[in-house]
Amino acid sequence: MRAPVHPVNLPSAGGPTAYGSAVPILIVDDNAGKRLALGSMLVPLGHEITEADSGPAALRCLMSRDFAVILMDVRMPVMDGFETADLIRQRRQSELTPIIFISAYGSESMANITAYAAGAADFIFSPVPPAELRAKVTVFANLYLRAERLAADAQDLRNSADRLTLLTDAAPIGIFRTDAENNFVYTNPRWSEITGISFEDAVGRPWAIVSPDRAARFPAVAQVGDGDDHRLMDRFEIFSPGDSLVRVVEWTAEPIEDADGGMLGWVGTLADVSAGAAASAAMEAARDAALAASRMQRDFAATASHELKTPTASVLGFVEEVLDHDSLSEIDRKYLGIAYRSAQRLSRLIDDLLLLGAADVVPAETTYDPTELMPLVRLAMSSFSGAAQDGNVHLAIETGVERAAERLWALADPLRLEQALANLISNALKFTPPGGEVRVAVRGGEDAVQIEVSDTGIGIEESALDDIFNRFYRTRAALDAGVSGFGLGLAIAQRMIEAQRGRLSVTSVVGQGSTFTITLPAAPRLLPA
Amino acid sequence: MTREGATSPARTILVADDDPDLLLLMSLRLTNAGYDVSVASDGRQALDRISQSLPQMAVLDVMMPELTGREVLAGLRAAEATQHILIILTSAGFFGDVDDLDLPVRADGYVSKPFGREELQNRVTELFQR
């Protein structure tokens, strides 16, 4: 830093000195020698000194800039120090600028000096003691510096407030603030867009202008108790004059507290959630429609079932009764037997078609319950023990995996899973020649479980694998072997499994057998191990 | 087939179905099996006759006019005089309809239509032997 040179009429080096930062100081005296003397005394402080040789000159200086302190000679020609000070005080810009009057001790103006100085500034008797002058100037310089810092802080605050306002003005969400009486003190443009109320109309008015019926939900500051969770959130509709729904609005609000926890008002946001609300309403409507359609189909299926099965039951029942008569001729018995078997076939077809219809209906209504697999598998298998014996086929649960399988659960619809499994077992038995084997295995991991039905039957040609799940599809081999059926069992099984969000797959080797695998999502175990 | 009726007094059964053919078939078979059978052709009739004559068992079709089989079942279970009567529900209904295990009031047995020659008789015998 440069050493301060002679300061008269020149800004000093400026910048901080050993005593602090440089401040502007005005020396007013008609005597150039006294100005020089005062300036010299202040050199060690490093301040920036300006000189004026008269009251009017001082006023001119003050027009263009501020000073931290003014050293004012009382006795000057034309306009004395007091007059000059009066004029300085009258200007708003300089009304608070401290003035140190300099006057000869014992002069007649001493009474004036004390009176004047008591109100606004200070005074020093000449000859001026340098240390006293520097001490007084330093006091005012420090005040000036502090005021400057405060002003700078205030400006910073204003700037950041301006920046914040820019942000909130541009925010895509409504933002508001209320005072302690719940009257709006700030709303941003988006808030006005959503509510249709301009900032000018909102400010100073209560929350009720936005939503009269929800005003009660927005407690006045006085009503909010300590320790409550003060954060509020609610939804309301804004209607147009014609009463058609205009907007669904969601708002949040949090109280603003002062340092002592006192409430100053609320600050909050407002969001237009109409689109989301409309979308979820549409989704709900679609789901209701799907359920209604499903229920209608279900009612239709129930009626169809009743109407088809009741006469079938009559036909089968009465033919059975007649077949029971000992008096029947051989030929009548033969023909009635044909009618009976046809009616049975018809009855099975009705069952299958109803099941197939059910598989198409159920997805909307299918329940997914945690289902313990082994009891279900044993139940499904138990109804085939007779058929297996009749066909001389060994029907068994695969050993080795059974133990671990005891703990497996799937997320499934038990009734439909059992139906699908029954169809697979029935199918395997039909296509497995005497002496063969049908094995059911249950396996599982963290995410999925499998039920496998393997047979040592005639197998399926690779070219047919894609078709076997189609309704009424029958393989050439099945037709050639004279295996009875409608080609519906696998179609039903696949639909039932897929309705449970599962998968049915197949592998097969002609002449060696086939394996059908049901894969279902695993369920968390419900029972203690 | 067990002929329970061989030793009197015969067990009493009321059979209710709105299909006259099936009603005839069922009462024929149960009568042949030795039971004392009475009939009803709708749910209201069934409930009235059962409450009056207090048979030991009722075979009720699920889908009947006036009152459904399930409503008759609920009515019987609700009254002290009839709550111990054995009930079999029959149904030509849709998959899963017959043995709906979630219902609060359950029957003692279920038979789905069409039923084989001995299916109904076997179920009746089983229940009486319990």
Short mmCIF file of N, CA and C in Angstrom, two decimals, chain A residues 223-313:
data_model
loop_
_atom_site.label_atom_id
_atom_site.label_comp_id
_atom_site.label_asym_id
_atom_site.label_seq_id
_atom_site.Cartn_x
_atom_site.Cartn_y
_atom_site.Cartn_z
N GLN A 223 -55.64 -20.41 16.18
CA GLN A 223 -56.28 -21.68 16.50
C GLN A 223 -55.30 -22.84 16.54
N VAL A 224 -54.11 -22.61 16.05
CA VAL A 224 -53.17 -23.71 15.96
C VAL A 224 -52.46 -23.87 17.29
N GLY A 225 -52.61 -25.03 17.88
CA GLY A 225 -52.00 -25.27 19.18
C GLY A 225 -50.54 -25.66 19.05
N ASP A 226 -49.84 -25.62 20.15
CA ASP A 226 -48.45 -26.04 20.16
C ASP A 226 -48.37 -27.53 19.98
N GLY A 227 -47.32 -27.96 19.32
CA GLY A 227 -47.08 -29.39 19.22
C GLY A 227 -47.94 -30.09 18.18
N ASP A 228 -48.88 -29.37 17.57
CA ASP A 228 -49.64 -29.97 16.49
C ASP A 228 -48.73 -30.11 15.27
N ASP A 229 -49.10 -31.03 14.43
CA ASP A 229 -48.44 -31.07 13.14
C ASP A 229 -49.13 -30.01 12.28
N HIS A 230 -48.42 -28.94 12.05
CA HIS A 230 -49.07 -27.80 11.44
C HIS A 230 -49.16 -27.89 9.93
N ARG A 231 -48.49 -28.89 9.36
CA ARG A 231 -48.50 -28.96 7.90
C ARG A 231 -49.89 -29.39 7.42
N LEU A 232 -50.43 -28.65 6.50
CA LEU A 232 -51.77 -28.94 6.01
C LEU A 232 -51.71 -29.38 4.56
N MET A 233 -52.64 -30.22 4.18
CA MET A 233 -52.73 -30.60 2.78
C MET A 233 -54.19 -30.94 2.50
N ASP A 234 -54.68 -30.47 1.41
CA ASP A 234 -56.08 -30.75 1.09
C ASP A 234 -56.30 -30.59 -0.40
N ARG A 235 -57.46 -30.99 -0.82
CA ARG A 235 -57.81 -30.95 -2.22
C ARG A 235 -59.18 -30.29 -2.33
N PHE A 236 -59.41 -29.48 -3.28
CA PHE A 236 -60.75 -28.95 -3.46
C PHE A 236 -60.98 -28.65 -4.93
N GLU A 237 -62.23 -28.38 -5.26
CA GLU A 237 -62.56 -28.10 -6.65
C GLU A 237 -62.87 -26.62 -6.79
N ILE A 238 -62.48 -26.09 -7.91
CA ILE A 238 -62.86 -24.72 -8.22
C ILE A 238 -63.87 -24.79 -9.35
N PHE A 239 -65.05 -24.22 -9.11
CA PHE A 239 -66.11 -24.29 -10.10
C PHE A 239 -66.25 -22.97 -10.84
N SER A 240 -66.64 -23.07 -12.07
CA SER A 240 -66.93 -21.87 -12.83
C SER A 240 -68.34 -21.41 -12.44
N PRO A 241 -68.75 -20.19 -12.86
CA PRO A 241 -70.09 -19.72 -12.51
C PRO A 241 -71.17 -20.70 -12.96
N GLY A 242 -70.95 -21.42 -14.06
CA GLY A 242 -71.94 -22.38 -14.55
C GLY A 242 -71.95 -23.67 -13.76
N ASP A 243 -71.05 -23.77 -12.76
CA ASP A 243 -71.01 -24.89 -11.85
C ASP A 243 -70.44 -26.18 -12.44
N SER A 244 -69.84 -26.08 -13.63
CA SER A 244 -69.17 -27.26 -14.13
C SER A 244 -67.76 -27.27 -13.54
N LEU A 245 -67.27 -28.46 -13.26
CA LEU A 245 -65.97 -28.58 -12.60
C LEU A 245 -64.88 -27.97 -13.48
N VAL A 246 -64.16 -27.03 -12.93
CA VAL A 246 -63.10 -26.42 -13.69
C VAL A 246 -61.75 -27.02 -13.34
N ARG A 247 -61.46 -27.04 -12.07
CA ARG A 247 -60.14 -27.54 -11.68
C ARG A 247 -60.22 -28.30 -10.37
N VAL A 248 -59.39 -29.31 -10.28
CA VAL A 248 -59.16 -29.95 -8.99
C VAL A 248 -57.82 -29.44 -8.51
N VAL A 249 -57.82 -28.85 -7.32
CA VAL A 249 -56.64 -28.17 -6.83
C VAL A 249 -56.17 -28.83 -5.54
N GLU A 250 -54.87 -29.04 -5.46
CA GLU A 250 -54.31 -29.59 -4.23
C GLU A 250 -53.41 -28.53 -3.62
N TRP A 251 -53.63 -28.24 -2.36
CA TRP A 251 -52.76 -27.25 -1.74
C TRP A 251 -52.06 -27.81 -0.51
N THR A 252 -50.90 -27.23 -0.22
CA THR A 252 -50.20 -27.54 1.01
C THR A 252 -49.91 -26.22 1.69
N ALA A 253 -49.81 -26.23 2.98
CA ALA A 253 -49.45 -25.01 3.69
C ALA A 253 -48.67 -25.36 4.94
N GLU A 254 -47.70 -24.51 5.24
CA GLU A 254 -46.94 -24.68 6.47
C GLU A 254 -46.89 -23.35 7.18
N PRO A 255 -46.97 -23.37 8.50
CA PRO A 255 -46.93 -22.10 9.22
C PRO A 255 -45.53 -21.48 9.17
N ILE A 256 -45.50 -20.18 9.15
CA ILE A 256 -44.23 -19.46 9.27
C ILE A 256 -44.12 -19.04 10.72
N GLU A 257 -43.00 -19.37 11.32
CA GLU A 257 -42.84 -19.04 12.73
C GLU A 257 -41.72 -18.03 12.89
N ASP A 258 -41.86 -17.18 13.89
CA ASP A 258 -40.74 -16.30 14.18
C ASP A 258 -39.79 -17.04 15.12
N ALA A 259 -38.71 -16.34 15.54
CA ALA A 259 -37.66 -17.00 16.30
C ALA A 259 -38.20 -17.61 17.59
N ASP A 260 -39.26 -17.04 18.15
CA ASP A 260 -39.79 -17.54 19.41
C ASP A 260 -40.88 -18.58 19.20
N GLY A 261 -41.09 -19.01 17.99
CA GLY A 261 -42.12 -20.01 17.72
C GLY A 261 -43.49 -19.40 17.53
N GLY A 262 -43.58 -18.09 17.55
CA GLY A 262 -44.86 -17.43 17.30
C GLY A 262 -45.21 -17.55 15.83
N MET A 263 -46.50 -17.53 15.52
CA MET A 263 -46.91 -17.75 14.16
C MET A 263 -47.08 -16.43 13.42
N LEU A 264 -46.52 -16.39 12.24
CA LEU A 264 -46.59 -15.17 11.44
C LEU A 264 -47.56 -15.29 10.28
N GLY A 265 -47.97 -16.53 10.01
CA GLY A 265 -48.86 -16.73 8.86
C GLY A 265 -48.57 -18.08 8.23
N TRP A 266 -49.01 -18.26 7.02
CA TRP A 266 -48.82 -19.53 6.32
C TRP A 266 -48.12 -19.27 5.00
N VAL A 267 -47.30 -20.25 4.60
CA VAL A 267 -46.76 -20.23 3.26
C VAL A 267 -47.10 -21.57 2.64
N GLY A 268 -47.50 -21.54 1.38
CA GLY A 268 -47.94 -22.81 0.82
C GLY A 268 -47.93 -22.83 -0.69
N THR A 269 -48.33 -23.97 -1.22
CA THR A 269 -48.35 -24.16 -2.66
C THR A 269 -49.74 -24.60 -3.10
N LEU A 270 -49.99 -24.41 -4.36
CA LEU A 270 -51.27 -24.77 -4.96
C LEU A 270 -50.94 -25.46 -6.28
N ALA A 271 -51.47 -26.65 -6.48
CA ALA A 271 -51.19 -27.35 -7.73
C ALA A 271 -52.49 -27.76 -8.40
N ASP A 272 -52.51 -27.63 -9.71
CA ASP A 272 -53.68 -28.05 -10.48
C ASP A 272 -53.52 -29.53 -10.78
N VAL A 273 -54.33 -30.37 -10.12
CA VAL A 273 -54.21 -31.82 -10.31
C VAL A 273 -55.40 -32.35 -11.11
N SER A 274 -56.06 -31.46 -11.85
CA SER A 274 -57.25 -31.88 -12.61
C SER A 274 -56.94 -33.04 -13.54
N ALA A 275 -55.78 -32.96 -14.23
CA ALA A 275 -55.45 -33.99 -15.22
C ALA A 275 -55.34 -35.34 -14.55
N GLY A 276 -54.60 -35.38 -13.42
CA GLY A 276 -54.43 -36.62 -12.68
C GLY A 276 -55.76 -37.15 -12.17
N ALA A 277 -56.58 -36.21 -11.64
CA ALA A 277 -57.88 -36.62 -11.09
C ALA A 277 -58.77 -37.18 -12.19
N ALA A 278 -58.72 -36.52 -13.36
CA ALA A 278 -59.53 -36.99 -14.48
C ALA A 278 -59.06 -38.37 -14.93
N ALA A 279 -57.72 -38.53 -14.97
CA ALA A 279 -57.17 -39.81 -15.41
C ALA A 279 -57.58 -40.93 -14.46
N SER A 280 -57.50 -40.66 -13.14
CA SER A 280 -57.83 -41.74 -12.22
C SER A 280 -59.34 -42.00 -12.23
N ALA A 281 -60.13 -40.94 -12.48
CA ALA A 281 -61.57 -41.16 -12.61
C ALA A 281 -61.86 -42.03 -13.83
N ALA A 282 -61.13 -41.78 -14.92
CA ALA A 282 -61.31 -42.56 -16.15
C ALA A 282 -60.89 -44.01 -15.91
N MET A 283 -59.77 -44.18 -15.16
CA MET A 283 -59.31 -45.53 -14.87
C MET A 283 -60.34 -46.28 -14.03
N GLU A 284 -60.90 -45.57 -13.05
CA GLU A 284 -61.90 -46.19 -12.20
C GLU A 284 -63.11 -46.63 -13.03
N ALA A 285 -63.52 -45.73 -13.95
CA ALA A 285 -64.67 -46.04 -14.79
C ALA A 285 -64.38 -47.25 -15.66
N ALA A 286 -63.16 -47.30 -16.20
CA ALA A 286 -62.78 -48.42 -17.06
C ALA A 286 -62.78 -49.73 -16.27
N ARG A 287 -62.28 -49.64 -15.03
CA ARG A 287 -62.22 -50.85 -14.21
C ARG A 287 -63.64 -51.32 -13.86
N ASP A 288 -64.50 -50.35 -13.52
CA ASP A 288 -65.88 -50.69 -13.21
C ASP A 288 -66.55 -51.35 -14.40
N ALA A 289 -66.29 -50.79 -15.59
CA ALA A 289 -66.89 -51.34 -16.80
C ALA A 289 -66.40 -52.76 -17.03
N ALA A 290 -65.10 -52.98 -16.81
CA ALA A 290 -64.53 -54.31 -17.02
C ALA A 290 -65.16 -55.31 -16.04
N LEU A 291 -65.31 -54.85 -14.79
CA LEU A 291 -65.91 -55.74 -13.78
C LEU A 291 -67.36 -56.03 -14.11
N ALA A 292 -68.07 -54.99 -14.56
CA ALA A 292 -69.48 -55.18 -14.91
C ALA A 292 -69.61 -56.15 -16.07
N ALA A 293 -68.73 -55.98 -17.07
CA ALA A 293 -68.75 -56.88 -18.23
C ALA A 293 -68.44 -58.30 -17.78
N SER A 294 -67.47 -58.40 -16.89
CA SER A 294 -67.08 -59.71 -16.39
C SER A 294 -68.23 -60.34 -15.62
N ARG A 295 -68.93 -59.52 -14.82
CA ARG A 295 -70.06 -60.03 -14.04
C ARG A 295 -71.19 -60.48 -14.97
N MET A 296 -71.40 -59.69 -16.05
CA MET A 296 -72.45 -60.04 -17.00
C MET A 296 -72.13 -61.37 -17.65
N GLN A 297 -70.85 -61.52 -18.04
CA GLN A 297 -70.42 -62.76 -18.67
C GLN A 297 -70.58 -63.92 -17.70
N ARG A 298 -70.27 -63.61 -16.44
CA ARG A 298 -70.35 -64.63 -15.42
C ARG A 298 -71.81 -65.06 -15.22
N ASP A 299 -72.70 -64.06 -15.17
CA ASP A 299 -74.13 -64.37 -15.03
C ASP A 299 -74.61 -65.18 -16.22
N PHE A 300 -74.13 -64.78 -17.41
CA PHE A 300 -74.50 -65.51 -18.61
C PHE A 300 -74.02 -66.95 -18.50
N ALA A 301 -72.77 -67.11 -18.06
CA ALA A 301 -72.20 -68.45 -17.95
C ALA A 301 -72.99 -69.28 -16.94
N ALA A 302 -73.40 -68.63 -15.82
CA ALA A 302 -74.16 -69.36 -14.80
C ALA A 302 -75.50 -69.83 -15.36
N THR A 303 -76.15 -68.92 -16.10
CA THR A 303 -77.44 -69.28 -16.69
C THR A 303 -77.26 -70.38 -17.74
N ALA A 304 -76.27 -70.20 -18.61
CA ALA A 304 -76.00 -71.20 -19.64
C ALA A 304 -75.73 -72.55 -19.00
N SER A 305 -74.94 -72.52 -17.94
CA SER A 305 -74.61 -73.76 -17.24
C SER A 305 -75.87 -74.45 -16.75
N HIS A 306 -76.72 -73.66 -16.10
CA HIS A 306 -77.96 -74.22 -15.55
C HIS A 306 -78.83 -74.79 -16.66
N GLU A 307 -78.96 -74.02 -17.74
CA GLU A 307 -79.85 -74.42 -18.83
C GLU A 307 -79.33 -75.64 -19.58
N LEU A 308 -78.01 -75.81 -19.63
CA LEU A 308 -77.43 -76.96 -20.35
C LEU A 308 -77.36 -78.19 -19.48
N LYS A 309 -77.03 -78.00 -18.22
CA LYS A 309 -76.77 -79.15 -17.37
C LYS A 309 -78.06 -79.80 -16.84
N THR A 310 -79.10 -78.97 -16.66
CA THR A 310 -80.33 -79.53 -16.10
C THR A 310 -80.94 -80.59 -17.03
N PRO A 311 -81.14 -80.29 -18.34
CA PRO A 311 -81.67 -81.36 -19.22
C PRO A 311 -80.69 -82.51 -19.37
N THR A 312 -79.40 -82.22 -19.38
CA THR A 312 -78.41 -83.30 -19.49
C THR A 312 -78.55 -84.26 -18.32
N ALA A 313 -78.77 -83.67 -17.14
CA ALA A 313 -78.93 -84.50 -15.94
C ALA A 313 -80.15 -85.40 -16.07
#
